[in-house]
Short mmCIF file of C-alpha atoms in Angstrom, two decimals:
data_model
loop_
_atom_site.label_atom_id
_atom_site.label_comp_id
_atom_site.label_asym_id
_atom_site.label_seq_id
_atom_site.Cartn_x
_atom_site.Cartn_y
_atom_site.Cartn_z
CA UNK A 7 -35.79 4.60 -6.09
CA UNK A 8 -35.21 1.22 -7.60
CA UNK A 9 -37.95 -0.41 -5.56
CA UNK A 10 -40.60 1.87 -7.01
CA UNK A 11 -39.23 1.28 -10.51
CA UNK A 12 -39.50 -2.46 -9.99
CA UNK A 13 -42.98 -2.14 -8.56
CA UNK A 14 -42.02 -3.69 -5.23
CA UNK A 15 -43.21 -2.08 -1.98
CA UNK A 16 -41.03 0.55 -0.34
CA UNK A 17 -39.10 -0.97 2.59
CA UNK A 18 -39.89 0.37 6.05
CA UNK A 19 -37.76 3.42 6.84
CA UNK A 20 -34.63 2.91 8.84
CA UNK A 21 -34.95 5.62 11.47
CA UNK A 22 -31.56 7.09 12.36
CA UNK A 23 -32.71 10.23 14.12
CA UNK A 24 -33.30 9.08 17.71
CA UNK A 25 -31.58 12.23 19.01
CA UNK A 26 -34.46 14.27 17.59
CA UNK A 27 -37.01 11.92 19.13
CA UNK A 28 -36.76 8.36 20.38
CA UNK A 29 -39.74 6.10 19.60
CA UNK A 30 -41.97 5.41 22.61
CA UNK A 31 -40.47 2.73 24.87
CA UNK A 32 -42.75 -0.33 25.26
CA UNK A 33 -42.69 0.16 29.04
CA UNK A 34 -43.93 3.73 28.57
CA UNK A 35 -46.74 2.67 26.25
CA UNK A 36 -48.14 0.17 28.75
CA UNK A 37 -47.95 2.59 31.66
CA UNK A 38 -49.27 5.53 29.64
CA UNK A 39 -52.33 3.61 28.47
CA UNK A 40 -53.16 2.46 31.99
CA UNK A 41 -52.62 5.95 33.38
CA UNK A 42 -54.93 7.53 30.79
CA UNK A 43 -57.82 5.77 32.54
CA UNK A 44 -56.65 6.37 36.10
CA UNK A 45 -54.91 9.73 35.95
CA UNK A 46 -57.58 12.01 34.49
CA UNK A 47 -58.50 13.77 37.72
CA UNK A 48 -57.24 17.10 38.98
CA UNK A 49 -54.36 16.19 41.32
CA UNK A 50 -55.23 19.17 43.51
CA UNK A 51 -58.75 17.94 44.32
CA UNK A 52 -59.53 15.90 47.40
CA UNK A 53 -61.99 13.49 45.82
CA UNK A 54 -60.95 9.98 44.87
CA UNK A 55 -60.09 10.64 41.14
CA UNK A 56 -58.09 13.67 42.29
CA UNK A 57 -56.23 11.67 44.93
CA UNK A 58 -55.57 8.95 42.39
CA UNK A 59 -54.07 11.44 39.93
CA UNK A 60 -51.98 12.97 42.72
CA UNK A 61 -50.68 9.55 43.69
CA UNK A 62 -49.67 8.82 40.09
CA UNK A 63 -47.97 12.22 39.77
CA UNK A 64 -46.02 11.74 42.99
CA UNK A 65 -45.08 8.26 41.84
CA UNK A 66 -43.84 9.64 38.51
CA UNK A 67 -41.80 12.26 40.35
CA UNK A 68 -40.22 9.64 42.63
CA UNK A 69 -39.33 7.35 39.74
CA UNK A 70 -37.83 10.18 37.67
CA UNK A 71 -35.85 11.36 40.70
CA UNK A 72 -34.41 7.89 41.17
CA UNK A 73 -33.63 7.53 37.45
CA UNK A 74 -31.81 10.86 37.34
CA UNK A 75 -30.14 10.47 40.75
CA UNK A 76 -31.81 13.48 42.42
CA UNK A 77 -34.33 14.10 45.23
CA UNK A 78 -38.06 13.94 44.40
CA UNK A 79 -38.58 17.53 45.61
CA UNK A 80 -36.00 18.66 43.04
CA UNK A 81 -38.14 17.36 40.14
CA UNK A 82 -40.74 19.45 38.28
CA UNK A 83 -42.63 18.26 35.21
CA UNK A 84 -42.92 20.91 32.49
CA UNK A 85 -44.69 21.14 29.13
CA UNK A 86 -41.51 20.30 27.16
CA UNK A 87 -37.74 20.17 27.36
CA UNK A 88 -37.66 23.70 25.95
CA UNK A 89 -40.00 24.88 28.70
CA UNK A 90 -37.73 23.24 31.28
CA UNK A 91 -34.70 25.02 29.74
CA UNK A 92 -36.48 28.36 29.85
CA UNK A 93 -37.63 27.92 33.46
CA UNK A 94 -34.29 26.56 34.64
CA UNK A 95 -32.08 29.23 33.09
CA UNK A 96 -34.43 32.18 33.58
CA UNK A 97 -35.42 31.17 37.12
CA UNK A 98 -31.78 31.16 38.25
CA UNK A 99 -31.22 34.43 36.38
CA UNK A 100 -34.20 36.11 38.02
CA UNK A 101 -33.20 35.00 41.51
CA UNK A 102 -29.77 36.63 41.00
CA UNK A 103 -31.10 39.97 39.73
CA UNK A 104 -29.62 41.93 42.64
CA UNK A 105 -26.16 40.40 42.15
CA UNK A 106 -25.86 40.51 38.38
CA UNK A 107 -27.82 40.23 35.16
CA UNK A 108 -25.31 39.00 32.59
CA UNK A 109 -25.72 35.47 31.22
CA UNK A 110 -22.68 33.45 30.15
CA UNK A 111 -23.13 30.35 28.00
CA UNK A 112 -21.06 28.13 25.73
CA UNK A 113 -21.16 28.96 22.02
CA UNK A 114 -22.72 25.56 21.30
CA UNK A 115 -25.78 25.63 23.59
CA UNK A 116 -29.14 24.58 22.15
CA UNK A 117 -31.10 27.41 20.57
CA UNK A 118 -33.57 27.17 23.51
CA UNK A 119 -30.80 28.51 25.77
CA UNK A 120 -29.74 31.19 23.29
CA UNK A 121 -33.32 32.38 22.72
CA UNK A 122 -34.02 32.45 26.47
CA UNK A 123 -30.85 34.48 27.09
CA UNK A 124 -31.77 36.93 24.32
CA UNK A 125 -35.33 37.22 25.66
CA UNK A 126 -34.10 38.67 28.97
CA UNK A 127 -32.77 41.76 27.16
CA UNK A 128 -29.69 41.53 29.39
CA UNK A 129 -26.12 41.08 28.20
CA UNK A 130 -25.17 37.56 27.26
CA UNK A 131 -21.74 36.31 26.40
CA UNK A 132 -20.76 33.14 24.51
CA UNK A 133 -17.61 31.26 25.50
CA UNK A 134 -15.75 29.70 22.54
CA UNK A 135 -15.24 25.98 21.99
CA UNK A 136 -12.42 23.88 20.54
CA UNK A 137 -12.56 21.95 17.26
CA UNK A 138 -14.43 19.09 19.00
CA UNK A 139 -17.06 21.50 20.31
CA UNK A 140 -15.85 21.38 23.93
CA UNK A 141 -15.98 24.71 25.74
CA UNK A 142 -12.65 26.33 26.58
CA UNK A 143 -12.87 26.36 30.38
CA UNK A 144 -10.52 29.32 31.06
CA UNK A 145 -12.42 31.41 28.48
CA UNK A 146 -15.73 30.54 30.15
CA UNK A 147 -14.45 31.20 33.67
CA UNK A 148 -12.99 34.56 32.59
CA UNK A 149 -16.47 35.60 31.44
CA UNK A 150 -18.26 34.16 34.50
CA UNK A 151 -16.94 36.66 37.02
CA UNK A 152 -19.89 38.75 38.18
CA UNK A 153 -22.37 36.95 35.94
CA UNK A 154 -25.90 36.07 37.07
CA UNK A 155 -25.80 32.53 35.70
CA UNK A 156 -23.64 30.28 33.53
CA UNK A 157 -25.24 27.82 31.08
CA UNK A 158 -23.30 24.69 30.12
CA UNK A 159 -24.94 21.74 28.40
CA UNK A 160 -24.20 18.20 29.61
CA UNK A 161 -23.48 17.08 26.06
CA UNK A 162 -23.93 18.70 22.68
CA UNK A 163 -27.11 17.81 20.83
CA UNK A 164 -25.58 18.09 17.35
CA UNK A 165 -22.10 16.61 17.67
CA UNK A 166 -22.34 14.55 20.89
CA UNK A 167 -19.30 16.05 22.65
CA UNK A 168 -19.66 16.03 26.44
CA UNK A 169 -18.92 19.23 28.34
CA UNK A 170 -16.80 19.48 31.53
CA UNK A 171 -19.80 20.57 33.62
CA UNK A 172 -18.52 19.34 37.00
CA UNK A 173 -15.05 20.82 36.48
CA UNK A 174 -16.61 24.19 35.60
CA UNK A 175 -19.06 24.05 38.51
CA UNK A 176 -16.20 23.36 40.93
CA UNK A 177 -14.39 26.47 39.70
CA UNK A 178 -17.33 28.89 39.56
CA UNK A 179 -17.17 31.20 42.52
CA UNK A 180 -20.77 31.23 43.68
CA UNK A 181 -22.27 31.73 40.22
CA UNK A 182 -25.06 29.18 39.67
CA UNK A 183 -24.71 26.80 36.73
CA UNK A 184 -27.65 25.86 34.53
CA UNK A 185 -27.22 22.56 32.69
CA UNK A 186 -29.23 21.65 29.60
CA UNK A 187 -29.20 17.85 29.78
CA UNK A 188 -31.86 17.24 27.12
CA UNK A 189 -29.46 15.40 24.79
CA UNK A 190 -28.05 13.08 27.45
CA UNK A 191 -30.56 12.60 30.30
CA UNK A 192 -31.63 9.00 30.67
CA UNK A 193 -28.88 7.79 28.35
CA UNK A 194 -25.96 8.77 30.59
CA UNK A 195 -25.77 9.78 34.30
CA UNK A 196 -25.99 13.51 35.03
CA UNK A 197 -22.74 15.26 35.97
CA UNK A 198 -22.68 16.97 39.39
CA UNK A 199 -22.35 20.62 40.27
CA UNK A 200 -25.36 22.21 38.53
CA UNK A 201 -27.93 24.38 40.32
CA UNK A 202 -30.75 23.77 37.83
CA UNK A 203 -31.02 21.42 34.88
CA UNK A 204 -33.44 20.47 32.11
CA UNK A 205 -34.33 17.19 30.43
CA UNK A 206 -36.82 16.02 27.82
CA UNK A 207 -38.76 12.75 28.04
CA UNK A 208 -39.25 12.12 24.31
CA UNK A 209 -35.47 11.98 23.89
CA UNK A 210 -35.27 8.91 26.15
CA UNK A 211 -38.35 7.12 24.85
CA UNK A 212 -41.06 8.78 26.90
CA UNK A 213 -43.99 10.64 25.37
CA UNK A 214 -43.57 14.13 23.89
CA UNK A 215 -44.88 17.02 25.95
CA UNK A 216 -43.00 16.11 29.13
CA UNK A 217 -39.99 18.12 30.17
CA UNK A 218 -38.18 17.80 33.48
CA UNK A 219 -36.91 20.80 35.38
CA UNK A 220 -34.47 20.03 38.17
CA UNK A 221 -33.69 22.62 40.82
CA UNK A 222 -31.21 21.61 43.51
CA UNK A 223 -32.41 21.77 47.09
CA UNK A 224 -31.44 25.10 48.66
CA UNK A 225 -30.75 26.87 45.33
CA UNK A 226 -32.31 30.31 44.86
CA UNK A 227 -34.77 30.12 41.97
CA UNK A 228 -37.63 32.53 41.15
CA UNK A 229 -40.29 31.82 38.57
CA UNK A 230 -39.63 33.95 35.47
CA UNK A 231 -43.22 33.49 34.28
CA UNK A 232 -46.67 34.12 35.83
CA UNK A 233 -47.29 31.83 38.76
CA UNK A 234 -50.03 29.21 38.83
CA UNK A 235 -51.72 27.50 41.75
CA UNK A 236 -50.87 23.95 40.83
CA UNK A 237 -49.24 21.03 42.66
CA UNK A 238 -45.75 22.33 41.85
CA UNK A 239 -45.18 26.08 41.87
CA UNK A 240 -42.18 25.89 39.55
CA UNK A 241 -44.43 25.12 36.58
CA UNK A 242 -47.84 26.19 35.33
CA UNK A 243 -50.87 24.60 33.71
CA UNK A 244 -52.83 21.46 34.38
CA UNK A 245 -50.49 18.51 34.98
CA UNK A 246 -50.27 15.87 32.23
CA UNK A 247 -50.29 13.04 34.75
CA UNK A 248 -50.48 10.07 32.32
CA UNK A 249 -47.62 11.42 30.19
CA UNK A 250 -45.48 12.12 33.26
CA UNK A 251 -46.01 8.56 34.43
CA UNK A 252 -45.21 7.23 30.94
CA UNK A 253 -42.03 9.33 30.92
CA UNK A 254 -41.07 7.90 34.32
CA UNK A 255 -41.67 4.32 33.20
CA UNK A 256 -39.56 4.87 30.08
CA UNK A 257 -36.75 6.42 32.12
CA UNK A 258 -36.73 3.54 34.59
CA UNK A 259 -36.52 1.03 31.73
CA UNK A 260 -33.88 2.99 29.82
CA UNK A 261 -31.65 3.39 32.87
CA UNK A 262 -31.87 -0.37 33.48
CA UNK A 263 -30.91 -1.10 29.87
CA UNK A 264 -28.36 1.59 29.22
CA UNK A 265 -25.11 -0.14 30.13
CA UNK A 266 -25.54 -2.72 27.37
CA UNK A 267 -27.32 -0.39 24.94
CA UNK A 268 -24.69 2.34 25.25
CA UNK A 269 -21.88 -0.16 24.67
CA UNK A 270 -23.64 -1.40 21.53
CA UNK A 271 -24.31 2.13 20.29
CA UNK A 272 -20.77 3.34 21.00
CA UNK A 273 -19.33 0.43 18.99
CA UNK A 274 -21.68 1.15 16.08
CA UNK A 275 -20.80 4.85 16.15
CA UNK A 276 -17.08 3.94 16.11
CA UNK A 277 -17.77 1.86 13.01
CA UNK A 278 -19.69 4.73 11.39
CA UNK A 279 -16.89 7.21 12.12
CA UNK A 280 -14.25 4.91 10.63
CA UNK A 281 -16.34 4.09 7.58
CA UNK A 282 -17.46 7.66 6.83
CA UNK A 283 -13.89 8.97 7.20
CA UNK A 284 -12.93 6.86 4.17
CA UNK A 285 -15.27 8.91 1.94
CA UNK A 286 -13.08 11.65 0.35
CA UNK A 287 -13.42 15.25 1.53
CA UNK A 288 -15.42 14.42 4.63
CA UNK A 289 -15.29 16.22 7.97
CA UNK A 290 -16.16 13.82 10.82
CA UNK A 291 -16.81 16.08 13.79
CA UNK A 292 -17.27 15.85 17.56
CA UNK A 293 -15.03 14.25 20.17
CA UNK A 294 -14.31 10.63 19.14
CA UNK A 295 -14.13 9.42 22.78
CA UNK A 296 -15.77 11.77 25.28
CA UNK A 297 -19.15 11.89 23.61
CA UNK A 298 -22.73 10.68 23.74
CA UNK A 299 -22.81 6.99 22.84
CA UNK A 300 -25.57 7.17 20.25
CA UNK A 301 -24.80 10.18 18.08
CA UNK A 302 -22.34 11.05 15.30
CA UNK A 303 -22.06 13.98 12.91
CA UNK A 304 -20.16 14.50 9.65
CA UNK A 305 -20.14 16.89 6.69
CA UNK A 306 -19.37 16.30 3.01
CA UNK A 307 -17.69 19.00 0.92
CA UNK A 308 -19.69 20.22 -2.10
CA UNK A 309 -22.90 18.47 -1.02
CA UNK A 310 -26.17 20.29 -0.42
CA UNK A 311 -27.48 19.17 2.99
CA UNK A 312 -31.13 19.30 1.96
CA UNK A 313 -30.45 17.26 -1.18
CA UNK A 314 -28.57 14.72 0.93
CA UNK A 315 -31.43 14.38 3.45
CA UNK A 316 -33.90 13.83 0.59
CA UNK A 317 -31.63 11.41 -1.27
CA UNK A 318 -31.14 9.32 1.88
CA UNK A 319 -34.87 9.47 2.62
CA UNK A 320 -35.62 8.10 -0.86
CA UNK A 321 -33.21 5.26 -0.09
CA UNK A 322 -35.09 4.57 3.15
CA UNK A 323 -33.03 6.39 5.79
CA UNK A 324 -34.32 9.08 8.14
CA UNK A 325 -31.44 11.34 9.20
CA UNK A 326 -31.08 14.91 10.46
CA UNK A 327 -28.91 17.71 9.09
CA UNK A 328 -27.56 20.94 10.60
CA UNK A 329 -26.91 22.54 7.23
CA UNK A 330 -28.39 25.94 6.50
CA UNK A 331 -30.61 24.82 3.64
CA UNK A 332 -32.33 22.33 5.98
CA UNK A 333 -32.94 24.90 8.75
CA UNK A 334 -36.00 27.09 9.00
CA UNK A 335 -33.69 30.03 9.68
CA UNK A 336 -31.57 29.41 6.54
CA UNK A 337 -28.60 30.03 8.81
CA UNK A 338 -25.89 27.40 9.20
CA UNK A 339 -25.71 25.49 12.48
CA UNK A 340 -24.19 27.77 15.10
CA UNK A 341 -22.67 24.65 16.68
CA UNK A 342 -20.77 23.59 13.56
CA UNK A 343 -19.78 27.21 12.90
CA UNK A 344 -18.41 27.68 16.43
CA UNK A 345 -16.29 24.53 16.02
CA UNK A 346 -14.90 25.60 12.66
CA UNK A 347 -16.50 22.52 11.12
CA UNK A 348 -17.86 22.42 7.59
CA UNK A 349 -21.50 23.55 7.81
CA UNK A 350 -22.82 22.34 4.45
CA UNK A 351 -23.48 18.73 3.47
CA UNK A 352 -24.03 17.88 7.12
CA UNK A 353 -25.57 14.69 8.49
CA UNK A 354 -26.35 13.84 12.09
CA UNK A 355 -26.95 10.15 12.61
CA UNK A 356 -28.32 8.99 15.96
CA UNK A 357 -29.13 5.50 17.15
CA UNK A 358 -32.11 4.43 19.20
CA UNK A 359 -33.11 1.40 21.19
CA UNK A 360 -34.56 -0.27 18.09
CA UNK A 361 -31.68 0.52 15.74
CA UNK A 362 -30.01 -2.66 14.54
CA UNK A 363 -26.53 -3.38 13.26
CA UNK A 364 -28.21 -4.14 9.92
CA UNK A 365 -29.67 -0.61 9.83
CA UNK A 366 -26.22 0.89 10.28
CA UNK A 367 -24.61 -1.47 7.76
CA UNK A 368 -27.30 -0.66 5.20
CA UNK A 369 -26.71 3.06 5.74
CA UNK A 370 -22.95 2.70 5.34
CA UNK A 371 -23.57 0.67 2.19
CA UNK A 372 -25.56 3.41 0.41
CA UNK A 373 -23.82 6.50 1.80
CA UNK A 374 -20.68 6.59 -0.41
CA UNK A 375 -22.63 6.29 -3.67
CA UNK A 376 -25.28 8.78 -2.49
CA UNK A 377 -22.57 11.35 -1.76
CA UNK A 378 -20.72 10.54 -5.00
CA UNK A 379 -23.95 10.97 -7.05
CA UNK A 380 -24.65 14.39 -5.50
CA UNK A 381 -21.06 15.49 -6.14
CA UNK A 382 -21.26 14.23 -9.71
CA UNK A 383 -24.37 16.41 -10.21
CA UNK A 384 -22.19 19.50 -9.61
CA UNK A 385 -19.22 18.13 -11.55
CA UNK A 386 -17.03 17.36 -8.55
CA UNK B 6 -7.99 42.75 8.16
CA UNK B 7 -4.33 43.13 7.35
CA UNK B 8 -2.97 46.62 6.89
CA UNK B 9 -1.38 45.68 3.56
CA UNK B 10 -4.04 44.55 1.06
CA UNK B 11 -3.45 41.14 -0.47
CA UNK B 12 -2.73 40.97 -4.21
CA UNK B 13 -5.72 39.04 -5.53
CA UNK B 14 -4.99 36.95 -8.61
CA UNK B 15 -8.60 35.96 -9.24
CA UNK B 16 -11.92 37.09 -7.79
CA UNK B 17 -14.97 34.82 -7.97
CA UNK B 18 -18.37 36.48 -7.98
CA UNK B 19 -20.54 34.19 -5.85
CA UNK B 20 -23.02 36.86 -4.76
CA UNK B 21 -26.57 35.53 -4.38
CA UNK B 22 -25.32 31.93 -4.54
CA UNK B 23 -26.65 29.68 -1.78
CA UNK B 24 -24.43 27.25 0.11
CA UNK B 25 -22.65 25.10 -0.98
CA UNK B 26 -22.37 26.79 -4.40
CA UNK B 27 -19.67 29.33 -3.39
CA UNK B 28 -17.49 26.45 -2.15
CA UNK B 29 -18.13 24.49 -5.34
CA UNK B 30 -17.02 27.54 -7.37
CA UNK B 31 -13.97 27.87 -5.15
CA UNK B 32 -13.03 24.22 -5.77
CA UNK B 33 -13.58 24.59 -9.54
CA UNK B 34 -11.26 27.58 -9.80
CA UNK B 35 -8.61 26.84 -7.15
CA UNK B 36 -6.43 25.33 -9.89
CA UNK B 37 -6.69 28.46 -12.05
CA UNK B 38 -4.13 30.37 -10.00
CA UNK B 39 -0.50 29.59 -9.26
CA UNK B 40 0.63 28.13 -5.93
CA UNK B 41 1.22 30.98 -3.46
CA UNK B 42 -1.27 33.29 -5.18
CA UNK B 43 -4.52 34.48 -3.62
CA UNK B 44 -8.03 33.74 -4.81
CA UNK B 45 -10.97 35.78 -3.52
CA UNK B 46 -14.53 34.51 -3.08
CA UNK B 47 -17.19 37.21 -2.91
CA UNK B 48 -20.21 35.59 -1.24
CA UNK B 49 -23.30 36.95 0.46
CA UNK B 50 -24.46 33.54 1.75
CA UNK B 51 -23.79 33.43 5.50
CA UNK B 52 -22.39 29.89 5.43
CA UNK B 53 -19.40 30.99 3.31
CA UNK B 54 -17.84 32.73 6.32
CA UNK B 55 -17.50 29.32 8.00
CA UNK B 56 -17.15 27.06 4.99
CA UNK B 57 -14.33 28.85 3.15
CA UNK B 58 -11.97 28.41 6.15
CA UNK B 59 -13.23 24.81 6.60
CA UNK B 60 -12.53 24.11 2.92
CA UNK B 61 -9.00 25.49 3.32
CA UNK B 62 -8.39 23.27 6.36
CA UNK B 63 -9.75 20.16 4.59
CA UNK B 64 -7.96 20.78 1.27
CA UNK B 65 -4.65 21.99 2.73
CA UNK B 66 -4.83 25.60 1.60
CA UNK B 67 -4.25 28.77 3.62
CA UNK B 68 -7.20 30.88 4.68
CA UNK B 69 -5.93 34.46 4.55
CA UNK B 70 -8.97 36.24 5.99
CA UNK B 71 -12.01 38.30 5.18
CA UNK B 72 -12.30 41.77 3.64
CA UNK B 73 -14.94 43.47 1.51
CA UNK B 74 -15.46 43.75 -2.23
CA UNK B 75 -15.83 47.17 -3.88
CA UNK B 76 -19.63 47.06 -3.31
CA UNK B 77 -19.19 46.13 0.36
CA UNK B 78 -20.06 42.44 -0.08
CA UNK B 79 -18.03 40.05 2.12
CA UNK B 80 -14.95 38.70 0.40
CA UNK B 81 -12.98 35.66 1.60
CA UNK B 82 -9.33 35.23 0.66
CA UNK B 83 -7.59 31.92 0.05
CA UNK B 84 -3.92 31.32 -0.74
CA UNK B 85 -3.33 28.28 -2.89
CA UNK B 86 -0.84 26.09 -1.03
CA UNK B 87 -0.80 22.87 -3.03
#
């Protein structure tokens, strides 16, 4: 870019991809570092380091439960958000084997849900969504009759649209609902009505490698994977006690900050939507109102998504894209496709705790010319 | 698709083109046919199935539907509306 040509140092990147991973919260860093020294023991042992680790783990569980508005005995720490999704969905499915085997999900679930459903080898059925990416409730309910489990995300990870989880749960006749809350947990309160749910700590500013599986008290859930003799029989493997405590500290801090942060993010996203919509031939997607506060997605006709990500990176902006050429699968985003949105030239911008108004203004400043340059390259 | 085949005024061969090239070709040639006539995009790239209808919606044209070219490749039909 021009900075390199002028010999001046490259400016620090403006990170606009918090929905992929939020930088570690300062509260989590402090707690994590302290816990590394105190939480090394095996929490199942009765010696002092073991008891210390157990105390920290129980503390982490209690703090996460409070932050998410659930009971401590409903909280299980897993190896990742994906692991929590797998255990949540498949554990409900397994416990219902005698009643039914079919899995119903929205067409816009995260690939972790889709892969887990496919892995069972049982029938699975996707309910369509509207142009905003919100599931069509009658279509979902029509498919749910006799199903083993229904999967509905709290909010969509690509376009930010919230799903009517509680409304669906109220109308499901005894079929358990699994809720993937990885995109929203910590940032917004959990809806009610789910039987099991999943969250991911690195999406709210905790360390990576900590997922949270929630199973409601009294819900039938059977482990879909080999059991382990650990503290919590819903998961397996040696507990990452320091990371769990770091995740808990981040959650506590984020919940305390979120009213003001969400208001700031929502206003910035409104500004982005209005500004981007003025660029010709642009599809701004996702519900403009009932959405995650920090995330916005749009697609530009005639623009190669990979080229756009690289061009913005050279200008100092880190953004995500759901376009096929940026995906390892070379398939377009199933979310955008299900919505009827344009799948190429796609950008997902997401704001974090450290994102400033200046970051967003700088992005909006360079975006029109970046898009125009890429279109000019193909003569459009 | 429809029981009565559409009269195609122009067929664009976009086989083996990666997204968004089929849509770029579509935009380049949309003006080559008269309003009300049908243009066909033959594309093997999987994104075309979603992006041809999206292009029609965004540009105010009518998406007619999908059929197959003589070699069995997917073909997407667009009626020029403006």
